[in-house]
């Protein structure tokens, strides 16, 4: 989607250097994945079985075959253009699209700072951030930024099961939020939709309470329940 911008203007950010290095190796030679690959935690591949970065006492850098992405990263390190391993996390200069992969509460602090620094000049995308399950943000301003200002582009999650059992919530930008019920037989069926923010538990409960099943659906579900009992 963003490749016309050129790989030097796209940055994919992982939580730690181990994950970033895994991506460099797996995406090496794939022209469709050309981009800057960096990590918020830049202190080396620790705690996951990897080796420490070169420059650490007692460790020497090994020569090995590198793909395009790895060579590019090495060249950037050599000429000083890479992101510094000290100080606050910053995006590489010229980044127009920044994709943060699975940021947690700790990483969101860096994301918030980046958003403040780049403003509207850079498109910031959060992949698998699971913002709805974060109980405590660093500040009220952070909560407003991530829950109100970011636009959900694609989302699929279970609805509150105590309020709408067997239901799920889905949104695909620019469409509305959809609350759907999965019957025992057949595909999910939409029971409510809305623009704006995601369905609340109260809205899910209200929509679920208004469901009217057709006689065919009732018969199909009774048959499914009966068949399921045969295997108990």
Tab-separated table of C-alpha atoms in Angstrom:
chain	number	residue	atom	x	y	z
A	1	UNK	CA	0.000	0.000	0.000
A	2	UNK	CA	2.729	2.464	0.979
A	3	UNK	CA	5.545	1.230	-1.298
A	4	UNK	CA	5.160	4.130	-3.791
A	5	UNK	CA	6.576	6.356	-1.030
A	6	UNK	CA	9.849	4.439	-1.182
A	7	UNK	CA	11.258	2.169	1.512
A	8	UNK	CA	13.361	4.955	3.042
A	9	UNK	CA	10.161	6.805	3.994
A	10	UNK	CA	8.495	3.793	5.675
A	11	UNK	CA	9.534	2.615	9.124
A	12	UNK	CA	8.366	-0.527	10.911
A	13	UNK	CA	8.966	-0.398	14.655
A	14	UNK	CA	9.110	-3.468	16.895
A	15	UNK	CA	9.170	-3.515	20.688
A	16	UNK	CA	12.699	-4.924	20.986
A	17	UNK	CA	15.795	-5.536	18.896
A	18	UNK	CA	15.300	-9.300	18.788
A	19	UNK	CA	11.977	-8.951	16.959
A	20	UNK	CA	13.406	-6.254	14.689
A	21	UNK	CA	16.310	-8.502	13.711
A	22	UNK	CA	13.941	-11.403	13.031
A	23	UNK	CA	12.042	-9.152	10.624
A	24	UNK	CA	15.257	-8.029	8.915
A	25	UNK	CA	16.198	-11.638	8.262
A	26	UNK	CA	12.763	-12.822	7.148
A	27	UNK	CA	12.088	-9.821	4.909
A	28	UNK	CA	15.571	-9.770	3.426
A	29	UNK	CA	15.368	-9.736	-0.367
A	30	UNK	CA	11.591	-9.124	-0.400
A	31	UNK	CA	11.181	-5.903	-2.362
A	32	UNK	CA	7.555	-5.596	-1.236
A	33	UNK	CA	8.750	-5.350	2.390
A	34	UNK	CA	11.422	-2.722	1.789
A	35	UNK	CA	11.459	-0.302	4.737
A	36	UNK	CA	13.448	0.857	7.753
A	37	UNK	CA	13.242	-1.740	10.561
A	38	UNK	CA	14.016	-0.530	14.066
A	39	UNK	CA	13.128	-1.236	17.700
A	40	UNK	CA	11.949	0.913	20.582
A	41	UNK	CA	14.224	-1.016	22.939
A	42	UNK	CA	17.604	-0.688	21.189
A	43	UNK	CA	19.792	-2.330	23.825
A	44	UNK	CA	20.530	-5.522	21.911
A	45	UNK	CA	18.937	-8.934	21.495
A	46	UNK	CA	18.696	-9.845	25.138
A	47	UNK	CA	16.442	-12.312	26.952
A	48	UNK	CA	15.399	-14.209	23.810
A	49	UNK	CA	18.462	-16.318	23.083
A	50	UNK	CA	20.105	-13.890	20.671
A	51	UNK	CA	23.632	-12.492	20.795
A	52	UNK	CA	24.496	-9.051	22.097
A	53	UNK	CA	25.161	-6.270	19.645
A	54	UNK	CA	28.750	-5.642	18.572
A	55	UNK	CA	30.732	-3.314	20.755
A	56	UNK	CA	29.901	-5.133	23.992
A	57	UNK	CA	33.028	-6.286	25.781
A	58	UNK	CA	33.913	-9.884	25.029
A	59	UNK	CA	31.688	-10.087	21.952
A	60	UNK	CA	32.899	-9.722	18.396
A	61	UNK	CA	30.818	-9.134	15.291
A	62	UNK	CA	30.742	-12.136	12.974
A	63	UNK	CA	30.831	-11.841	9.206
A	64	UNK	CA	27.841	-13.461	7.576
A	65	UNK	CA	25.828	-13.237	4.402
A	66	UNK	CA	23.273	-10.470	4.612
A	67	UNK	CA	20.210	-9.642	2.547
A	68	UNK	CA	19.230	-6.199	1.326
A	69	UNK	CA	17.496	-5.096	4.527
A	70	UNK	CA	20.383	-6.247	6.732
A	71	UNK	CA	22.986	-4.616	4.501
A	72	UNK	CA	21.023	-1.375	4.509
A	73	UNK	CA	20.797	-1.419	8.303
A	74	UNK	CA	24.544	-2.062	8.573
A	75	UNK	CA	25.348	0.777	6.186
A	76	UNK	CA	23.161	3.153	8.151
A	77	UNK	CA	24.956	2.191	11.346
A	78	UNK	CA	28.338	2.765	9.724
A	79	UNK	CA	27.557	6.243	8.422
A	80	UNK	CA	25.846	7.354	11.650
A	81	UNK	CA	22.420	7.768	10.065
A	82	UNK	CA	20.736	5.085	12.131
A	83	UNK	CA	18.640	5.732	15.201
A	84	UNK	CA	20.852	6.246	18.239
A	85	UNK	CA	21.030	3.466	20.805
A	86	UNK	CA	20.941	6.055	23.591
A	87	UNK	CA	18.440	8.741	24.502
A	88	UNK	CA	14.701	8.825	23.814
A	89	UNK	CA	13.395	6.770	20.902
A	90	UNK	CA	13.056	8.727	17.665
A	91	UNK	CA	11.950	7.892	14.143
A	92	UNK	CA	14.517	8.049	11.325
A	93	UNK	CA	14.494	11.360	9.500
A	94	UNK	CA	12.187	11.426	6.493
A	95	UNK	CA	9.724	8.857	7.858
A	96	UNK	CA	6.291	9.447	6.355
A	97	UNK	CA	4.630	6.223	7.536
A	98	UNK	CA	5.441	4.637	10.908
A	99	UNK	CA	4.022	1.210	11.747
A	100	UNK	CA	4.305	0.202	15.415
A	101	UNK	CA	3.883	-3.559	15.864
A	102	UNK	CA	1.992	-4.739	18.971
A	103	UNK	CA	2.943	-1.859	21.268
A	104	UNK	CA	2.120	-2.414	24.929
A	105	UNK	CA	1.555	0.198	27.663
A	106	UNK	CA	5.305	0.833	27.999
A	107	UNK	CA	5.836	1.286	24.252
A	108	UNK	CA	2.791	3.555	23.976
A	109	UNK	CA	4.699	6.139	26.001
A	110	UNK	CA	7.218	6.350	23.139
A	111	UNK	CA	4.414	6.361	20.565
A	112	UNK	CA	2.734	9.279	22.322
A	113	UNK	CA	5.990	11.247	22.306
A	114	UNK	CA	6.546	10.491	18.605
A	115	UNK	CA	3.023	11.666	17.742
A	116	UNK	CA	3.697	14.922	19.566
A	117	UNK	CA	6.986	15.416	17.712
A	118	UNK	CA	5.899	14.584	14.147
A	119	UNK	CA	2.371	16.027	14.264
A	120	UNK	CA	0.423	15.537	11.028
A	121	UNK	CA	3.560	15.108	8.896
A	122	UNK	CA	3.789	11.372	9.587
A	123	UNK	CA	1.063	8.715	9.400
A	124	UNK	CA	1.296	6.628	12.581
A	125	UNK	CA	-0.296	3.166	12.458
A	126	UNK	CA	-0.653	0.792	15.417
A	127	UNK	CA	-0.819	-2.910	14.510
A	128	UNK	CA	-2.416	-5.268	17.061
A	129	UNK	CA	-2.199	-2.674	19.813
A	130	UNK	CA	-5.251	-4.051	21.703
A	131	UNK	CA	-5.971	-0.627	23.160
A	132	UNK	CA	-9.380	-1.667	24.481
A	133	UNK	CA	-7.865	-4.034	27.060
A	134	UNK	CA	-5.341	-1.558	28.462
A	135	UNK	CA	-6.576	-0.658	31.939
A	136	UNK	CA	-4.275	2.263	32.701
A	137	UNK	CA	-2.628	4.755	30.349
A	138	UNK	CA	0.271	6.991	31.352
A	139	UNK	CA	-2.018	10.045	31.503
A	140	UNK	CA	-5.486	11.301	30.632
A	141	UNK	CA	-3.968	12.925	27.540
A	142	UNK	CA	-2.586	9.549	26.444
A	143	UNK	CA	-5.967	7.881	26.965
A	144	UNK	CA	-7.639	10.549	24.834
A	145	UNK	CA	-4.995	10.233	22.109
A	146	UNK	CA	-5.212	6.468	21.735
A	147	UNK	CA	-8.929	5.925	22.372
A	148	UNK	CA	-10.372	9.045	20.782
A	149	UNK	CA	-7.948	10.428	18.196
A	150	UNK	CA	-6.684	7.217	16.578
A	151	UNK	CA	-9.100	5.851	13.972
A	152	UNK	CA	-9.729	2.064	14.110
A	153	UNK	CA	-9.057	0.763	10.588
A	154	UNK	CA	-9.702	-2.958	11.108
A	155	UNK	CA	-10.991	-4.585	14.266
A	156	UNK	CA	-12.497	-7.947	15.196
A	157	UNK	CA	-13.230	-8.906	18.793
A	158	UNK	CA	-15.739	-10.730	20.928
A	159	UNK	CA	-18.553	-8.619	22.308
A	160	UNK	CA	-18.978	-8.596	26.113
A	161	UNK	CA	-20.338	-12.130	26.494
A	162	UNK	CA	-22.290	-11.347	29.640
A	163	UNK	CA	-24.273	-8.757	27.677
A	164	UNK	CA	-24.327	-10.281	24.197
A	165	UNK	CA	-23.435	-13.997	24.312
A	166	UNK	CA	-22.268	-15.493	21.041
A	167	UNK	CA	-21.723	-12.068	19.470
A	168	UNK	CA	-18.712	-10.338	17.956
A	169	UNK	CA	-17.843	-6.749	17.038
A	170	UNK	CA	-16.226	-5.916	13.719
A	171	UNK	CA	-15.161	-2.820	11.833
A	172	UNK	CA	-13.457	-2.372	8.475
A	173	UNK	CA	-12.661	1.241	7.592
A	174	UNK	CA	-14.470	3.284	6.324
A	175	UNK	CA	-17.517	1.185	7.171
A	176	UNK	CA	-19.528	1.287	10.415
A	177	UNK	CA	-19.039	-0.775	13.543
A	178	UNK	CA	-21.022	-4.012	13.263
A	179	UNK	CA	-22.404	-6.168	16.070
A	180	UNK	CA	-23.075	-9.675	14.765
A	181	UNK	CA	-24.426	-12.842	16.305
A	182	UNK	CA	-23.002	-16.250	15.413
A	183	UNK	CA	-25.872	-18.736	15.289
A	184	UNK	CA	-25.232	-22.395	15.957
A	185	UNK	CA	-25.748	-23.000	12.243
A	186	UNK	CA	-24.575	-20.676	9.489
A	187	UNK	CA	-22.565	-17.489	9.183
A	188	UNK	CA	-22.700	-14.543	11.652
A	189	UNK	CA	-25.673	-12.225	11.170
A	190	UNK	CA	-25.611	-8.479	11.791
A	191	UNK	CA	-27.944	-7.394	14.589
A	192	UNK	CA	-26.809	-3.757	14.851
A	193	UNK	CA	-24.443	-1.236	13.285
A	194	UNK	CA	-23.311	2.267	14.185
A	195	UNK	CA	-20.932	5.040	13.125
A	196	UNK	CA	-18.420	6.670	15.429
A	197	UNK	CA	-16.995	4.792	18.382
A	198	UNK	CA	-17.069	1.076	19.158
A	199	UNK	CA	-20.138	-0.539	20.755
A	200	UNK	CA	-20.251	-0.220	24.538
A	201	UNK	CA	-21.353	-3.087	26.769
A	202	UNK	CA	-24.693	-1.342	27.336
A	203	UNK	CA	-25.264	-0.912	23.594
A	204	UNK	CA	-24.435	-4.582	23.021
A	205	UNK	CA	-26.892	-5.628	25.732
A	206	UNK	CA	-29.640	-3.431	24.295
A	207	UNK	CA	-29.138	-4.723	20.724
A	208	UNK	CA	-28.973	-8.345	21.853
A	209	UNK	CA	-32.210	-7.967	23.783
A	210	UNK	CA	-34.031	-6.921	20.612
A	211	UNK	CA	-33.086	-9.995	18.564
A	212	UNK	CA	-36.018	-11.793	16.998
A	213	UNK	CA	-35.227	-15.212	15.609
A	214	UNK	CA	-37.221	-16.546	12.689
A	215	UNK	CA	-38.973	-19.897	13.072
A	216	UNK	CA	-36.384	-21.397	10.677
A	217	UNK	CA	-33.508	-20.152	12.821
A	218	UNK	CA	-35.134	-21.459	16.000
A	219	UNK	CA	-35.642	-24.860	14.397
A	220	UNK	CA	-32.061	-24.986	13.087
A	221	UNK	CA	-30.594	-24.106	16.471
A	222	UNK	CA	-32.722	-26.712	18.263
A	223	UNK	CA	-31.558	-29.308	15.749
A	224	UNK	CA	-27.905	-28.276	16.249
A	225	UNK	CA	-28.288	-28.529	20.036
A	226	UNK	CA	-29.875	-31.943	19.686
A	227	UNK	CA	-27.094	-33.219	17.432
A	228	UNK	CA	-24.440	-31.839	19.761
A	229	UNK	CA	-25.966	-33.769	22.664
A	230	UNK	CA	-25.426	-37.033	20.775
A	231	UNK	CA	-21.643	-36.648	21.154
A	232	UNK	CA	-21.600	-35.811	24.867
